[in-house]
PDB file of C-alpha atoms and ligand atoms in Angstrom:
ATOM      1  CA  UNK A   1      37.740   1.806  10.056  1.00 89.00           C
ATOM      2  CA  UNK A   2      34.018   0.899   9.274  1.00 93.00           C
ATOM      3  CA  UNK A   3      32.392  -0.268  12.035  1.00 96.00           C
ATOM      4  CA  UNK A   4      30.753  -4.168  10.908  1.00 97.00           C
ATOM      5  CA  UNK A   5      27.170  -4.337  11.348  1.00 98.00           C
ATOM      6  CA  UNK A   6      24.766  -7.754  10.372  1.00 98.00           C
ATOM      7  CA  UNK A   7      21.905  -6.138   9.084  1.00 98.00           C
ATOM      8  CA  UNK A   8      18.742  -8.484   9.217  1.00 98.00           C
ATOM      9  CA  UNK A   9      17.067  -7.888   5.627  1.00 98.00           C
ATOM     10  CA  UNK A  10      13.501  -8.625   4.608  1.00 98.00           C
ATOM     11  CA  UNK A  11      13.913  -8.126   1.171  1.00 98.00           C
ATOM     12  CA  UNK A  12      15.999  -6.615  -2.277  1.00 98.00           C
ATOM     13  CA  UNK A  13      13.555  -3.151  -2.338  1.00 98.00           C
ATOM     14  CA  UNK A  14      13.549  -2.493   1.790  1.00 98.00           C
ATOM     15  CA  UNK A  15      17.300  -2.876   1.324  1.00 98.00           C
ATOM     16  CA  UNK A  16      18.721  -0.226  -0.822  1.00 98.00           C
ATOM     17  CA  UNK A  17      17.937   3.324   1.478  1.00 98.00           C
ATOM     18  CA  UNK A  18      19.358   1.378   4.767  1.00 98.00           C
ATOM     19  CA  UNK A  19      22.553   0.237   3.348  1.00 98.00           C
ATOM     20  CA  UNK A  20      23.072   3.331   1.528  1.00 98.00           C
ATOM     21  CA  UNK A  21      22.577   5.127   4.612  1.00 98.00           C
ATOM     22  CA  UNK A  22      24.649   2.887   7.078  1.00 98.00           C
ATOM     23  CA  UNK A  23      27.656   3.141   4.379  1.00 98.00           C
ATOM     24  CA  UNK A  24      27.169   7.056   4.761  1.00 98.00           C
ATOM     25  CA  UNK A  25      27.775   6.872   8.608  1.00 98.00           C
ATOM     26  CA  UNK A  26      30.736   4.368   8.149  1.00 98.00           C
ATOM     27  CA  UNK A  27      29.201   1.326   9.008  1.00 98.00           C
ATOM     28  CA  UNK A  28      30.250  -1.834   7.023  1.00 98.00           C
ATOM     29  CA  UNK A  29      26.806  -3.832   6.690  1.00 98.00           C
ATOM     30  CA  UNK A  30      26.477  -7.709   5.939  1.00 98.00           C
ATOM     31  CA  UNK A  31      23.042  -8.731   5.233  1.00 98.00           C
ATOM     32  CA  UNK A  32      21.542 -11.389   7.042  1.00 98.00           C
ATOM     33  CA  UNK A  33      18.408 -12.840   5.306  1.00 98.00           C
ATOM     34  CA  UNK A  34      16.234 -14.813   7.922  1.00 98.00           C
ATOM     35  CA  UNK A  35      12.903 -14.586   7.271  1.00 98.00           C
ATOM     36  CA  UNK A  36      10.634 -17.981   7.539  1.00 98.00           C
ATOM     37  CA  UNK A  37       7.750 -15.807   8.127  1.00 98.00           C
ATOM     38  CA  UNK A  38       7.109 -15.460   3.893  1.00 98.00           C
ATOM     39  CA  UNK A  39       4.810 -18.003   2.652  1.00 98.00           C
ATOM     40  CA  UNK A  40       5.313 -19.753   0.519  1.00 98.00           C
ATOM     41  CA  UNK A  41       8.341 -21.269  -0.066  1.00 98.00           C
ATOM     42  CA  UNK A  42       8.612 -20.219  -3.895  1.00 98.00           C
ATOM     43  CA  UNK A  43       8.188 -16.272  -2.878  1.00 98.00           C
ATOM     44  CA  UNK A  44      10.713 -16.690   0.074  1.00 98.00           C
ATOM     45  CA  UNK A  45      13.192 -18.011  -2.396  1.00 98.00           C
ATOM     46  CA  UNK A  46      12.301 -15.137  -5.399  1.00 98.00           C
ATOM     47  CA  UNK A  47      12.445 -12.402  -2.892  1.00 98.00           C
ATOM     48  CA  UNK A  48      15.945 -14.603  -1.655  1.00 98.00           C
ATOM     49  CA  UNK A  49      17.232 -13.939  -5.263  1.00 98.00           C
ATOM     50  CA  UNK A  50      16.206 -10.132  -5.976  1.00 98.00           C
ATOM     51  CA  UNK A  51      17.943  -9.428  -3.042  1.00 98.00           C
ATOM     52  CA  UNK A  52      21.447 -11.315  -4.077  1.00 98.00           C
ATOM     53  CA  UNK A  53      21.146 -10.209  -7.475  1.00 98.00           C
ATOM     54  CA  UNK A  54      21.121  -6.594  -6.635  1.00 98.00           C
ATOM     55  CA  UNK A  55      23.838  -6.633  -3.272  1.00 98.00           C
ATOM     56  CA  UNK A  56      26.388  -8.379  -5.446  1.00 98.00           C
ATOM     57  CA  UNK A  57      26.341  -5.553  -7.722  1.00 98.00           C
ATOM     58  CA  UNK A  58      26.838  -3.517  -4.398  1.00 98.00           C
ATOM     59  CA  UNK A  59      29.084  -5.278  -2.728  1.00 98.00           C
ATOM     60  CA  UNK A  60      27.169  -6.251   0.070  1.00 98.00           C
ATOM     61  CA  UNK A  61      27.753  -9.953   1.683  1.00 98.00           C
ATOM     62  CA  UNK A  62      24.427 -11.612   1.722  1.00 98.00           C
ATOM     63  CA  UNK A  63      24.107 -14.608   4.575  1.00 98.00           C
ATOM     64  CA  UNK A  64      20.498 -16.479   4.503  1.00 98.00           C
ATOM     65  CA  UNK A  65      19.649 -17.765   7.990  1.00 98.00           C
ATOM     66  CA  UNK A  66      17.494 -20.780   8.212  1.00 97.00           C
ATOM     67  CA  UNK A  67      14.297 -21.141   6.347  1.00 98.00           C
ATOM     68  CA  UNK A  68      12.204 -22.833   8.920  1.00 98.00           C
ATOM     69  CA  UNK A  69       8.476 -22.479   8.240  1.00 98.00           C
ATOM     70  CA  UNK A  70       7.474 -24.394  11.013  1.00 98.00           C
ATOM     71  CA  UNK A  71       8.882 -22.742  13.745  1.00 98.00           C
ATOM     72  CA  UNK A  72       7.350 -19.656  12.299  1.00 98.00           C
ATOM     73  CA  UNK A  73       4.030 -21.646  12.354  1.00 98.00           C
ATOM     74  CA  UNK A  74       4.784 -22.785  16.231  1.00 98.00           C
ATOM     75  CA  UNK A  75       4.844 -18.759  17.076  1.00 98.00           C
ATOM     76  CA  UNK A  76       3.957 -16.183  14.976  1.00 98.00           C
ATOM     77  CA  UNK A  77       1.553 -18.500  12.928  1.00 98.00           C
ATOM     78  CA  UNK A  78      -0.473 -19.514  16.207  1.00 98.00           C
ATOM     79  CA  UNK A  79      -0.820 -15.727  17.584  1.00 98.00           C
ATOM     80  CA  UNK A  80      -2.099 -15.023  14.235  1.00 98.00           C
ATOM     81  CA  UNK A  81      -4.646 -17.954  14.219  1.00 98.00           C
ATOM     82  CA  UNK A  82      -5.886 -17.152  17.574  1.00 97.00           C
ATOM     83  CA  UNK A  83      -5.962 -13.601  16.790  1.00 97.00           C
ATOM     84  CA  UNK A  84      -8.198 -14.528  13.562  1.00 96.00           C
ATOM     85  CA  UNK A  85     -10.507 -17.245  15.567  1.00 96.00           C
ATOM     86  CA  UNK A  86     -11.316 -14.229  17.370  1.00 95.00           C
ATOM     87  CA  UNK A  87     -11.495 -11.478  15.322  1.00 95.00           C
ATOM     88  CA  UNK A  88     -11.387 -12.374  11.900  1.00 94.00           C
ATOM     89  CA  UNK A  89      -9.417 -10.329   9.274  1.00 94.00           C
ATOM     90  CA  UNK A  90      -8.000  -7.111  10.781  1.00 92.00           C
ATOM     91  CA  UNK A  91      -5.765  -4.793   8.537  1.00 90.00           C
ATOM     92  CA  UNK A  92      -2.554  -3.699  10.065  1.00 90.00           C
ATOM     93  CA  UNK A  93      -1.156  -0.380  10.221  1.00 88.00           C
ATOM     94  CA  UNK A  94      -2.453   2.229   7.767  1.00 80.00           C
ATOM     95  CA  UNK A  95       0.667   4.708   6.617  1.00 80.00           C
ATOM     96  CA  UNK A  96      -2.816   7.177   5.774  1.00 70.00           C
ATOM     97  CA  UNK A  97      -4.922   6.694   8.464  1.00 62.00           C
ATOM     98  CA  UNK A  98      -3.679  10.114  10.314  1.00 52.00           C
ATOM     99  CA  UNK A  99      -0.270  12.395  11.155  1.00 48.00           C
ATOM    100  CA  UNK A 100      -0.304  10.885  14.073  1.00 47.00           C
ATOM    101  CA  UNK A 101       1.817   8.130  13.906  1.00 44.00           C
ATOM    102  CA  UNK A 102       0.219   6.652  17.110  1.00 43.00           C
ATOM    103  CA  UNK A 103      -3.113   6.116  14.684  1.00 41.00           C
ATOM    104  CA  UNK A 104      -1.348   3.347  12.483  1.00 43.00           C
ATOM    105  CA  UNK A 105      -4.648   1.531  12.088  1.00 44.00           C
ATOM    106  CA  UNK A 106      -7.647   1.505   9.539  1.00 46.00           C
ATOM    107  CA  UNK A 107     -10.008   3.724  11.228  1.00 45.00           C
ATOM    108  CA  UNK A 108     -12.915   1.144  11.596  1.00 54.00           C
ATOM    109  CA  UNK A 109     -10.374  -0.377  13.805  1.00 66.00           C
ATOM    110  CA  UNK A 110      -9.348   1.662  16.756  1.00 72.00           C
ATOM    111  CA  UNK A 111      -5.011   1.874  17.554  1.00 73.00           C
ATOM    112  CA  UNK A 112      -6.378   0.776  21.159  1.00 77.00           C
ATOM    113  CA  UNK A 113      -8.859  -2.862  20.413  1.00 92.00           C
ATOM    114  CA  UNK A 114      -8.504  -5.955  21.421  1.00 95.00           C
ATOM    115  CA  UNK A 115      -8.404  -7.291  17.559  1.00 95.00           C
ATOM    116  CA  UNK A 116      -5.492  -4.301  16.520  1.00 95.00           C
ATOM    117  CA  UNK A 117      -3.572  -6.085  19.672  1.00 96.00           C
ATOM    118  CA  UNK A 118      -4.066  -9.214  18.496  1.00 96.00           C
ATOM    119  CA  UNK A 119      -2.628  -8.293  15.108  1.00 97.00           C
ATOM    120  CA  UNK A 120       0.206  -6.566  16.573  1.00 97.00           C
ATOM    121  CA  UNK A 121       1.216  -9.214  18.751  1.00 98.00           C
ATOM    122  CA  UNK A 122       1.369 -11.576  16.058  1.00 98.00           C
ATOM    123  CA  UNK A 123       3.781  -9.134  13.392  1.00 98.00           C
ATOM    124  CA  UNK A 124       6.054  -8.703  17.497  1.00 98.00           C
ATOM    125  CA  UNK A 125       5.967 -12.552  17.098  1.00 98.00           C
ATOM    126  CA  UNK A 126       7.345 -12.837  13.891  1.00 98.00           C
ATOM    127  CA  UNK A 127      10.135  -9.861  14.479  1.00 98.00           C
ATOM    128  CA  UNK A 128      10.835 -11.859  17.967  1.00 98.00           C
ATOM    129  CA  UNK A 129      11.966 -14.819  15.906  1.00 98.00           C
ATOM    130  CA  UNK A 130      13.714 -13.228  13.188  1.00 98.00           C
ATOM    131  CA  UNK A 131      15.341 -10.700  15.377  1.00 98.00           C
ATOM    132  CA  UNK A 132      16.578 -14.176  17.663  1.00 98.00           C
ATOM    133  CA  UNK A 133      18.151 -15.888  14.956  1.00 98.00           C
ATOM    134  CA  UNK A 134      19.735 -12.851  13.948  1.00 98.00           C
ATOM    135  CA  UNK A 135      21.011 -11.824  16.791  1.00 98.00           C
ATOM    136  CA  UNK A 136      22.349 -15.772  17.718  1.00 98.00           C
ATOM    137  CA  UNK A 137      23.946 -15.497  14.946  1.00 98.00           C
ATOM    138  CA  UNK A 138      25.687 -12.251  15.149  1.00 98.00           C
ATOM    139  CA  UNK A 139      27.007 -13.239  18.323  1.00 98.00           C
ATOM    140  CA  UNK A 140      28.749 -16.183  17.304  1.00 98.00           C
ATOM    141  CA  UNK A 141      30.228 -14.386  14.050  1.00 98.00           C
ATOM    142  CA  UNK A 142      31.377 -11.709  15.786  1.00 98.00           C
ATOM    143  CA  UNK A 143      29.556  -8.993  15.258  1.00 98.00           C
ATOM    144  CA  UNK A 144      28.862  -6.234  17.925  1.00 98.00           C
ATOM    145  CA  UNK A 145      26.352  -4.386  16.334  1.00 98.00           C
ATOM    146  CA  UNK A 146      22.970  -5.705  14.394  1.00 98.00           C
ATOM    147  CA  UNK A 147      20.463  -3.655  12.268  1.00 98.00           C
ATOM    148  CA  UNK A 148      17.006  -4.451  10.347  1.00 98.00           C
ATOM    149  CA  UNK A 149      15.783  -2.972   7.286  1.00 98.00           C
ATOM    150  CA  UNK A 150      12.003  -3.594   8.451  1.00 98.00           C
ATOM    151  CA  UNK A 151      11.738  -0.034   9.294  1.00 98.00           C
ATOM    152  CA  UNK A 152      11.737   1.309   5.998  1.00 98.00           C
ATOM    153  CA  UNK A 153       7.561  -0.214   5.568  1.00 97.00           C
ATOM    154  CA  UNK A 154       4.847   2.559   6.616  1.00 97.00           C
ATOM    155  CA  UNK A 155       3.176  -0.857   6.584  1.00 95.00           C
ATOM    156  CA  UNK A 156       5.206  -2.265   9.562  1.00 97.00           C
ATOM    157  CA  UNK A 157       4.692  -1.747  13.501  1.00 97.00           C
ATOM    158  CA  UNK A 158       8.361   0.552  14.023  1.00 98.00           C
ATOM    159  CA  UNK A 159       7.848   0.891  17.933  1.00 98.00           C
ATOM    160  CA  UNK A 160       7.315  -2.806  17.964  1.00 98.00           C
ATOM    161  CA  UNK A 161      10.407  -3.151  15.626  1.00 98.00           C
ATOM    162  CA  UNK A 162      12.707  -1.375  17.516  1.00 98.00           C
ATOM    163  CA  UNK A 163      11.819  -2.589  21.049  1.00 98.00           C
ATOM    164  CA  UNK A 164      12.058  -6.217  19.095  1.00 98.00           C
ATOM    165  CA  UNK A 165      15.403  -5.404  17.738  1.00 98.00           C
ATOM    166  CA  UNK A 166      17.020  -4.319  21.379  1.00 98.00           C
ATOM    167  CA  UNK A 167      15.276  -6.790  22.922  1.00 98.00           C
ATOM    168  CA  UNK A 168      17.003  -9.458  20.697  1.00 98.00           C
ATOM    169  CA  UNK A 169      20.055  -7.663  20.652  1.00 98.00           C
ATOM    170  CA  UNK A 170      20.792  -7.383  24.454  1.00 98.00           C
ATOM    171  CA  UNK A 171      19.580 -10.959  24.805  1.00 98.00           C
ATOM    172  CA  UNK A 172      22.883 -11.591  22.996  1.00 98.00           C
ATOM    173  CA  UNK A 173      25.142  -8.828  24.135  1.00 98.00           C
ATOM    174  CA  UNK A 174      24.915  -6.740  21.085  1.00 98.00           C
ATOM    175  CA  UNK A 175      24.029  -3.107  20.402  1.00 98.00           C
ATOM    176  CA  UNK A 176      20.577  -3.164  18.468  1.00 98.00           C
ATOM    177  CA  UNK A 177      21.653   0.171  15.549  1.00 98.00           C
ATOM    178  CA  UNK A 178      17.869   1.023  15.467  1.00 98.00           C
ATOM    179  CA  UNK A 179      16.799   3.746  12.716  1.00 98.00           C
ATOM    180  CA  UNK A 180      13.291   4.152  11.700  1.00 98.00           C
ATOM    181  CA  UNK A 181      13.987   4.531   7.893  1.00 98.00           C
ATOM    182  CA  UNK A 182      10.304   5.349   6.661  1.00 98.00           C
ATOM    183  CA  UNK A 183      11.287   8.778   5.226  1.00 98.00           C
ATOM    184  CA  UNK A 184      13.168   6.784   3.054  1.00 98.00           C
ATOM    185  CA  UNK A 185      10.214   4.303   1.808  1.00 98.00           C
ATOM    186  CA  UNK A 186       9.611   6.781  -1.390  1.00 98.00           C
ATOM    187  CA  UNK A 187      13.391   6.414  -2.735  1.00 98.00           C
ATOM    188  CA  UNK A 188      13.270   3.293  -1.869  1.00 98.00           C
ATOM    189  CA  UNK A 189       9.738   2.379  -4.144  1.00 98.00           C
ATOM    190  CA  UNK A 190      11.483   5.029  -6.400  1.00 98.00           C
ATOM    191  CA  UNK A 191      14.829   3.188  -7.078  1.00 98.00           C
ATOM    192  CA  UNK A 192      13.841  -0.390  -7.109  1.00 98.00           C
ATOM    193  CA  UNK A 193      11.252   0.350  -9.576  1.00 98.00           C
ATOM    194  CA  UNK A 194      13.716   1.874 -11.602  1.00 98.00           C
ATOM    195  CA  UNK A 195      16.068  -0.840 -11.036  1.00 96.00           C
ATOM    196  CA  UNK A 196      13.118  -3.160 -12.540  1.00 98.00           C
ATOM    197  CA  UNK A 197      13.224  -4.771  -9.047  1.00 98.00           C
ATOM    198  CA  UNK A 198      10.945  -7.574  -8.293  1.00 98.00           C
ATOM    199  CA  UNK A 199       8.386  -5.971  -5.743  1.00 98.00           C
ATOM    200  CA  UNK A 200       5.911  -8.210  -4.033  1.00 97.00           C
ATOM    201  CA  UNK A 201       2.620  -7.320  -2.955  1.00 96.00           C
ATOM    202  CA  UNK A 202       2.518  -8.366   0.876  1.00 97.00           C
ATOM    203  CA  UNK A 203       4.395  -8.385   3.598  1.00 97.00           C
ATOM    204  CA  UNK A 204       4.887 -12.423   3.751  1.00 98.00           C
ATOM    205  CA  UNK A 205       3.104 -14.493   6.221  1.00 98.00           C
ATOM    206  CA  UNK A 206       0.185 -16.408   4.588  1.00 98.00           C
ATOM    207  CA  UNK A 207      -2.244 -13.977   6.827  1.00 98.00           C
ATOM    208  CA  UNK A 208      -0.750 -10.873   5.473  1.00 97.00           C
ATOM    209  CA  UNK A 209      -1.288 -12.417   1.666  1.00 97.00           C
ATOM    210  CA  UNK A 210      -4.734 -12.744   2.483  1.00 97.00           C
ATOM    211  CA  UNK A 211      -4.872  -9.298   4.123  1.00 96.00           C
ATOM    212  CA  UNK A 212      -3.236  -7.640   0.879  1.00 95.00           C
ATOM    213  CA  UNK A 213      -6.080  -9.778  -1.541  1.00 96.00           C
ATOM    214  CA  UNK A 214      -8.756  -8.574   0.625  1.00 95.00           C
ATOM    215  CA  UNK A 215      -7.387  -4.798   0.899  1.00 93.00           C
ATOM    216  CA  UNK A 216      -6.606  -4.800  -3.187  1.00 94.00           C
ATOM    217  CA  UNK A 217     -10.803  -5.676  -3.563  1.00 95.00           C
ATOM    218  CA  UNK A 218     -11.835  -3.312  -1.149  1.00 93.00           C
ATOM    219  CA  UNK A 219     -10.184  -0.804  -3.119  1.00 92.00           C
ATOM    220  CA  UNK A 220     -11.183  -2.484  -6.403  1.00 95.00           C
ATOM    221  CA  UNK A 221     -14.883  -2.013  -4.862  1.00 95.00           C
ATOM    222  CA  UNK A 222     -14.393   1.410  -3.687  1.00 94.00           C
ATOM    223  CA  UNK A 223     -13.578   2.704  -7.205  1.00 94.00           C
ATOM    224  CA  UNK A 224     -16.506   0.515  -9.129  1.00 95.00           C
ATOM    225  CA  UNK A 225     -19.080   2.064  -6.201  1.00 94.00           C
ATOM    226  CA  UNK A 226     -17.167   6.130  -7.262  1.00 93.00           C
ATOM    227  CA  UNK A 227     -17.739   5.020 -10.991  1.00 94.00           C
ATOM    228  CA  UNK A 228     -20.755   4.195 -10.466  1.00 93.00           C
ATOM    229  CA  UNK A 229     -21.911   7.105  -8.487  1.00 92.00           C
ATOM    230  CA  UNK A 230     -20.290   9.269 -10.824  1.00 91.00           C
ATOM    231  CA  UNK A 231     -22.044   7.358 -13.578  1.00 91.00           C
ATOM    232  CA  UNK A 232     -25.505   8.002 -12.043  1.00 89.00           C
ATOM    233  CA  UNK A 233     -24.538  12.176 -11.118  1.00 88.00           C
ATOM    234  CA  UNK A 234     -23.864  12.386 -14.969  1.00 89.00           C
ATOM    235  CA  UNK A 235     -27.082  10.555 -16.052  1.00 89.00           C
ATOM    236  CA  UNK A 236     -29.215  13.251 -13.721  1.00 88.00           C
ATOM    237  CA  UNK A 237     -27.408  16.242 -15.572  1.00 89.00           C
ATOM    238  CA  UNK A 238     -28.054  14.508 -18.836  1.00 90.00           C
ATOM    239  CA  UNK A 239     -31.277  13.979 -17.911  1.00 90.00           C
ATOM    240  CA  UNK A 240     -31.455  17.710 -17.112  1.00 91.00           C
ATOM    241  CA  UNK A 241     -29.947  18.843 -19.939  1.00 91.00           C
ATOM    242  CA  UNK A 242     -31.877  16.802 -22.359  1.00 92.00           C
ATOM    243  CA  UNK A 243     -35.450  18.749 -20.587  1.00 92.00           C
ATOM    244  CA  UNK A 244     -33.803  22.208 -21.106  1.00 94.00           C
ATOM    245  CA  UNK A 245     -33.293  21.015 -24.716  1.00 95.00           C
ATOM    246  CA  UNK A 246     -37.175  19.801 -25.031  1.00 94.00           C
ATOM    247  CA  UNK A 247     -38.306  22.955 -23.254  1.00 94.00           C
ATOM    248  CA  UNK A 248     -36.325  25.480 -25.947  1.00 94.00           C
ATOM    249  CA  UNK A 249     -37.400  23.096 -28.847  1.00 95.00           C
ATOM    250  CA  UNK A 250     -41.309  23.589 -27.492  1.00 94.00           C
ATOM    251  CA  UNK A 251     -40.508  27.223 -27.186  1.00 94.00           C
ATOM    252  CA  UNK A 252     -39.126  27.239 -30.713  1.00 94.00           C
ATOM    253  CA  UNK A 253     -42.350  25.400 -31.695  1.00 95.00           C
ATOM    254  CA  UNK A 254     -45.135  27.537 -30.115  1.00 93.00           C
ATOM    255  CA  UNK A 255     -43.373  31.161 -31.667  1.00 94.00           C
ATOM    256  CA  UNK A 256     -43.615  28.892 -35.331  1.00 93.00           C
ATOM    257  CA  UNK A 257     -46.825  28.103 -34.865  1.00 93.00           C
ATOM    258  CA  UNK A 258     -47.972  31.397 -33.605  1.00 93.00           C
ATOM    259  CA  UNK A 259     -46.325  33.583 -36.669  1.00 93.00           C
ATOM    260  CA  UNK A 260     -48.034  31.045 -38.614  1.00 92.00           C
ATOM    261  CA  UNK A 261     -50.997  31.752 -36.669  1.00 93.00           C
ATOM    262  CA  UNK A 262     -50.528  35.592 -37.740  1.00 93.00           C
ATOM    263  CA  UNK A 263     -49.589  35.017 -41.498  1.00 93.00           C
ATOM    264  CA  UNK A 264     -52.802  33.336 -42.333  1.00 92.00           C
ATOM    265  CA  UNK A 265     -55.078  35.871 -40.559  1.00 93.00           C
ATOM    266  CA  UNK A 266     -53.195  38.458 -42.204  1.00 92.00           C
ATOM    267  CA  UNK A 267     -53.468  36.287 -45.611  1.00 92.00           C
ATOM    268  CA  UNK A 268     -57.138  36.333 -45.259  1.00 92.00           C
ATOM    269  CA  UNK A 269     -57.394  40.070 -43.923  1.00 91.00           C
ATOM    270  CA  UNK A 270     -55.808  40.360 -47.571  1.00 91.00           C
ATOM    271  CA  UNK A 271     -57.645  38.075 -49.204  1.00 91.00           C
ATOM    272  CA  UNK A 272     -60.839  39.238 -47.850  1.00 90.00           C
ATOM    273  CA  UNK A 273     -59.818  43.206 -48.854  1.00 90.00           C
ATOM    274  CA  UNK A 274     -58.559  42.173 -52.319  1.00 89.00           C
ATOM    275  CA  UNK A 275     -62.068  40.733 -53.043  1.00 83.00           C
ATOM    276  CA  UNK A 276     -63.930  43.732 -51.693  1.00 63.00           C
ATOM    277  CA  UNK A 277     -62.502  45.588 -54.058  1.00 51.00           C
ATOM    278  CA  UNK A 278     -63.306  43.609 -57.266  1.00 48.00           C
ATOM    279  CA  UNK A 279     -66.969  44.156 -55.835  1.00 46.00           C
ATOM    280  CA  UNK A 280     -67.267  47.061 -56.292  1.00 42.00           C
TER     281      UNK A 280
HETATM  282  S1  SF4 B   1       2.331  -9.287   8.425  1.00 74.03           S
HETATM  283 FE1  SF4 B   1       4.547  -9.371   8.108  1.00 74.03          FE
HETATM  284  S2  SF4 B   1       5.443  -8.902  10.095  1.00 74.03           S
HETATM  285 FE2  SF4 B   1       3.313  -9.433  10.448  1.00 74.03          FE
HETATM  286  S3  SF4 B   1       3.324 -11.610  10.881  1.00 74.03           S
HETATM  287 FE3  SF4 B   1       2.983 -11.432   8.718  1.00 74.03          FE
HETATM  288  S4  SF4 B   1       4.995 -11.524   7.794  1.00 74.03           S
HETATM  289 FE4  SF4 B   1       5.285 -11.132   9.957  1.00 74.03          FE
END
C-alpha cells in the first residue's frame, strides 16, 4: 500500500521529476499548492493552472492552500525590505558560481556577508510560511508524511529548504520526506519544455522579479560589451590586413616601375646604337 504524502508544490515544471520519483518509491503524493509568496496575483493564478492542467492528466490531486499576499508581505516581504534598505539588490544563489555547493552565491557577493544573509533569511521566511500552512494542513487531513518540490531549483537555498521543511513538519507531528531533487532540474527543464509547459522567469516574490530583470540585463550587457570587443579585435586584424595588402601592392608597384625603368634605358641603349650605325 502506497504510503500518502502532501507534497507542497511551487509550480507545474518543479513538479514532474518529484512526483515521478515519489511514485517510484511507492509513495502516493497529493499536491498542495500554497504559495502567496508569487507576485502578482495574475502569475500566481497562471502558474495555479499549468500545474492542474498537467496533474490531471497524471492523476495527481491538486489542493491550493490560501492565497494570502499579505501575510507573505507581514514576513517574508519585510525581511526582504529590510534586507534591501540595507543592501540593495543582492542575487541569490548561483547554480555556476563553483562545485562547491557551499559557494551558492554570485562571486562579488561572498556565501559568508551580511547582504547574502539578509537574502537568505528572507527566501527561509517565505519557505517558513509555506512550509506552516502546509504542514497545518497535513495534520488536520491526515497525512503523516509532507514533501516540497522546491528542491528541484539550483536557484533555491536546499539546506535552508530542508531544515524549513522538518522544522515545519515536527512543529505538526509529521515526518518532513526531504530529497534534494536538483539532479533532476535538467529533465525537469527538458520535459516541461517538451510538454509546451508554461515556464516563468522568476522565482515569485516581487523582489525576485526584479532580481531576474536585473540579472537578464546584466547578461544582455555582458554579451553587447563581448560583441563589441570582438567587434573592435576584428577591426585591428582588418586594419592589419588591409597594410599587408598596401605594402604588397607598393611592392608590386616599385618592381613595375623599375622594369620600366630598365626597358627605356635599354630602348635608348638601342636607339642610340641603331643611329650609330646609319652614321657611318
Ligand atoms: S526569491 Fe523565491 S523563495 Fe525567495 S522570497 Fe522570493 S519567492 Fe520566496
Amino acid at each position: 500500500m502506497p504510503t500518502r504524502i502532501l507534497l507542497h508544490a511551487c509550480c507545474g515544471p518543479c513538479s514532474l521529476e518529484p512526483v515521478r520519483l515519489l511514485r517510484e518509491e511507492d509513495f502516493d503524493p497529493v499536491i498542495y499548492y500554497a504559495n502567496s509568496n508569487i507576485h502578482p496575483a495574475d502569475e500566481y493564478a497562471h502558474r495555479l493552472e499549468t500545474l492542474r492542467e498537467w496533474a490531471e492528466g497524471e492523476e495527481v490531486p491538486v489542493i491550493e492552500g490560501t492565497y494570502d499576499a499579505d501575510a507573505w508581505e507581514a514576513t517574508a516581504g519585510r525581511v526582504g525590505d529590510a534586507a534591501f534598505e540595507r543592501f540593495g539588490m543582492v542575487h541569490g544563489p548561483d547554480p555556476h558560481a563553483a562545485e562547491d555547493e557551499t559557494a551558492a552565491h554570485a562571486p562579488s557577493i561572498p556565501a559568508d556577508s551580511e547582504a547574502a544573509a539578509a537574502r537568505e533569511a528572507r527566501c527561509r521566511a517565505c519557505y517558513r510560511l509555506r512550509f506552516e500552512e502546509a504542514a497545518r494542513y497535513a495534520r488536520e487531513h491526515g497525512y503523516d508524511t509532507l514533501g516540497t518540490t522546491l528542491s528541484v531549483s539550483p536557484y533555491q537555498y536546499t539546506q535552508v529548504i530542508r531544515e524549513e521543511l522538518e522544522r515545519a513538519a515536527a512543529a505538526e507531528g509529521l515526518t518532513a520526506h526531504f530529497e534534494d531533487y536538483r539532479p533532476f532540474y535538467d529533465e525537469a527543464t527538458r520535459r516541461s519544455r517538451e510538454g509546451g509547459m508554461y515556464r516563468q522567469n522568476y522565482c515569485g516574490c516581487r523582489f525576485s522579479d526584479a532580481e531576474a530583470e536585473a540579472e537578464r540585463e546584466e547578461r544582455k550587457a555582458a554579451r553587447r560589451a563581448a560583441r563589441e570587443a570582438e567587434a573592435t579585435d576584428h577591426a585591428e586584424e582588418r586594419a592589419a590586413a588591409e597594410a599587408e595588402r598596401a605594402r604588397h601592392r607598393a611592392e608590386k608597384q616599385a618592381y613595375a616601375d623599375k622594369q620600366a625603368k630598365k626597358r627605356a634605358i635599354l630602348k635608348a641603349m638601342r636607339e642610340k646604337r641603331d643611329g650609330g650605325t646609319d652614321d657611318q
